Amino acid sequence: MQGSQEVVVLRYGHRPGRDDRMTTHVGLTARALGADRVLFPDNATQAAETVADITDRFGGPFAIEQTDSQAAVVRNWEGLVVHLTMYGLPIQAVEDEIRGAVDTDPLLVIVGGEKVPFELYEHADWNVGVTNQPHSEVAGLAVFFDRFFEGRELNQTWADAERTVIPKATGKKVVSPDEHDCASGGDGS
Ligand code: SAM
């Protein structure tokens, strides 16, 4: 997010077909809630294309990249590493410490898919649980970012958007940069 150290989300593991929607939502959630970049495995091309398309249409800056070696990304990361896992320390116990440390260092936030290797737990600076109950990588990421950014992510603005949603109590309104109302009453998709 503007004005802070770089925050990158690594989606660790992806099963094509089965995980397509979840991996896409990891990317969309990362973009919407304050990350600067998402890293997908190289077999998640469909999800990467969808997130890139949304970024083109709804604005940035936000980068989508793919890697053929997620383990190497973690190993070589020059900064701090948070691994979101139901087995980790409660977010409410470590959020202040993480925020303080990230003031000076970039942050890699890892969310898994099916199962992550144990080395990742060892490599992480913090293994963080959003509750210690099993749920989803998207929910974990959303709560983590809201705690980490203390709500500031909700006030972000987006540059170079082809379309912008105008909040309305009822109905749907989407405008293009020239203020032309291109989808009043439509869904804007
Ligand atoms: N046993 C896994 C674990 O370590 O959390 C659950 C797998 S879950 C289907 C996929 C991903 O969701 C996990 O790798 C983790 O990143 C995230 N996740 C699930 N529950 C979570 C929780 N309570 N807190 C933080 N992240 C969670």
XYZ file of C-alpha atoms and ligand atoms in Angstrom:
216
model
C 0.000 0.000 0.000
C 1.255 3.509 -0.736
C 3.459 5.044 1.917
C 4.614 1.805 3.535
C 7.088 -1.023 2.963
C 6.296 -3.442 0.154
C 3.819 -6.171 1.099
C 3.772 -9.277 -1.098
C 1.425 -12.278 -0.931
C 2.755 -15.706 -1.895
C 0.147 -18.315 -2.769
C 2.003 -21.511 -1.830
C 0.737 -24.450 -3.868
C -2.039 -24.662 -6.422
C -4.028 -27.594 -7.798
C -5.201 -26.618 -11.317
C -8.943 -27.018 -11.662
C -9.693 -27.576 -8.006
C -7.966 -24.437 -6.670
C -8.576 -22.048 -9.579
C -11.281 -20.034 -7.869
C -9.547 -19.937 -4.474
C -6.216 -18.870 -5.970
C -7.968 -16.152 -7.966
C -9.644 -14.933 -4.783
C -6.315 -14.886 -2.941
C -5.057 -12.517 -5.659
C -8.160 -10.345 -5.657
C -8.170 -10.115 -1.870
C -4.469 -9.247 -1.801
C -5.085 -6.469 -4.347
C -8.191 -5.056 -2.704
C -6.890 -5.138 0.854
C -3.503 -3.504 0.560
C -0.816 -5.825 -0.859
C 1.464 -4.453 -3.576
C 2.064 -7.721 -5.396
C 0.941 -11.336 -5.532
C 3.121 -14.299 -6.458
C 1.359 -17.336 -7.896
C 2.880 -20.719 -8.721
C 3.625 -21.192 -12.421
C 0.719 -23.638 -12.820
C -1.805 -20.942 -11.786
C -1.825 -19.065 -15.094
C -5.598 -18.893 -15.354
C -5.884 -17.254 -11.919
C -3.031 -14.861 -12.769
C -4.798 -13.796 -15.971
C -8.070 -13.174 -14.139
C -6.420 -11.031 -11.459
C -4.474 -9.114 -14.136
C -7.704 -8.482 -16.020
C -9.435 -7.151 -12.888
C -6.419 -4.916 -12.201
C -6.576 -3.536 -15.749
C -10.243 -2.763 -15.374
C -10.449 -1.592 -11.749
C -7.007 -0.013 -11.332
C -3.699 -0.353 -9.571
C -0.899 -0.271 -8.834
C -0.817 -4.032 -8.258
C 1.560 -6.598 -9.757
C 0.808 -10.234 -10.548
C 3.773 -12.551 -10.984
C 4.344 -16.277 -11.293
C 7.240 -18.344 -10.022
C 8.457 -21.877 -10.699
C 10.142 -22.047 -7.296
C 8.071 -20.911 -4.368
C 10.550 -22.457 -1.922
C 13.347 -20.337 -3.383
C 11.227 -17.196 -3.095
C 10.808 -17.849 0.621
C 14.453 -18.819 1.105
C 15.786 -15.769 -0.696
C 13.275 -13.221 0.616
C 15.093 -10.153 1.908
C 12.637 -9.062 4.536
C 10.156 -10.511 6.987
C 7.937 -13.551 6.498
C 4.464 -14.155 7.905
C 2.938 -17.577 7.308
C -0.815 -17.741 7.888
C -1.785 -21.056 9.422
C -4.394 -22.334 11.850
C -1.513 -23.664 13.984
C 0.142 -20.271 14.467
C 0.155 -17.659 17.212
C -3.055 -15.631 17.481
C -3.052 -12.580 15.223
C -4.185 -10.385 18.114
C -1.067 -11.390 20.078
C 1.499 -10.625 17.367
C -0.011 -7.890 15.179
C 1.750 -5.004 16.974
C 5.121 -6.724 16.796
C 4.713 -7.475 13.084
C 3.572 -3.941 12.288
C 6.532 -2.494 14.150
C 9.038 -4.702 12.350
C 7.582 -4.074 8.906
C 8.114 -0.364 9.354
C 11.631 -0.980 8.089
C 11.445 -4.244 6.113
C 9.317 -5.600 3.264
C 6.841 -8.300 4.185
C 6.060 -11.620 2.520
C 2.691 -13.069 3.556
C 2.301 -16.761 2.717
C -0.985 -18.609 2.403
C -1.120 -22.284 1.570
C -3.369 -24.544 -0.379
C -3.595 -28.221 0.458
C -0.512 -28.618 2.649
C 2.674 -26.600 3.039
C 6.110 -28.121 3.779
C 7.289 -27.994 7.374
C 10.391 -25.963 6.441
C 8.047 -23.083 5.800
C 6.936 -23.062 9.438
C 10.587 -22.964 10.420
C 11.530 -20.269 7.942
C 8.677 -17.909 8.843
C 9.382 -15.058 11.252
C 5.808 -15.484 12.453
C 3.352 -18.346 12.005
C 0.061 -16.552 12.512
C -3.385 -17.959 13.185
C -6.609 -16.083 12.535
C -8.259 -18.141 15.227
C -6.845 -21.643 15.587
C -9.722 -23.136 13.670
C -9.535 -24.414 10.091
C -11.051 -22.064 7.519
C -9.695 -20.542 4.323
C -6.693 -18.722 2.932
C -8.939 -15.906 1.694
C -10.518 -15.334 5.105
C -7.118 -15.534 6.800
C -5.631 -12.998 4.413
C -8.532 -10.573 4.789
C -8.463 -10.535 8.583
C -4.667 -10.377 8.653
C -4.558 -7.336 6.369
C -7.307 -5.514 8.203
C -5.400 -5.973 11.485
C -2.041 -5.215 9.898
C -3.144 -2.020 8.147
C -5.496 -1.068 10.997
C -8.329 -0.408 8.560
C -6.402 2.054 6.352
C -6.642 -0.389 3.438
C -10.371 0.370 3.243
C -9.619 3.939 2.136
C -7.287 3.085 -0.732
C -7.738 4.733 -4.103
C -6.897 3.173 -7.460
C -5.074 4.695 -10.421
C -5.691 4.116 -14.139
C -9.003 2.374 -13.640
C -11.158 1.773 -16.699
C -14.094 1.715 -14.362
C -14.846 2.909 -10.850
C -17.730 1.836 -8.679
C -19.690 4.711 -7.168
C -21.028 3.530 -3.814
C -24.779 3.611 -3.596
C -27.213 2.671 -0.868
C -29.246 0.836 -3.474
C -28.448 -0.250 -7.012
C -25.195 -0.308 -8.952
C -23.287 2.549 -10.528
C -20.018 2.250 -12.428
C -18.288 5.141 -14.213
C -15.374 5.335 -16.634
C -12.551 7.921 -16.212
C -14.273 10.491 -18.433
C -17.124 10.444 -15.919
C -19.382 8.879 -18.515
C -21.887 6.767 -16.627
C -21.322 3.484 -18.416
C -23.327 1.058 -16.334
C -25.857 2.759 -14.160
C -28.206 0.037 -13.051
C -25.959 -2.687 -14.535
C -23.436 -4.891 -12.807
C -20.394 -3.250 -14.367
C -18.808 -6.585 -15.306
N -3.973 -27.317 7.775
C -3.935 -26.074 7.085
C -3.268 -24.950 7.888
O -2.091 -25.071 8.154
O -3.835 -23.866 8.175
C -5.316 -25.737 6.548
C -5.316 -25.700 5.054
S -6.377 -24.475 4.468
C -7.378 -25.382 3.361
C -5.413 -23.552 3.328
C -4.734 -22.338 3.899
O -5.683 -21.528 4.559
C -3.652 -22.578 4.896
O -2.424 -22.947 4.306
C -3.571 -21.239 5.601
O -2.738 -20.348 4.891
C -5.012 -20.753 5.541
N -5.721 -20.910 6.822
C -6.684 -21.823 7.116
N -7.108 -21.664 8.369
C -6.421 -20.624 8.890
C -6.412 -19.965 10.161
N -7.203 -20.347 11.160
N -5.565 -18.929 10.339
C -4.749 -18.515 9.330
N -4.726 -19.102 8.120
C -5.530 -20.138 7.895
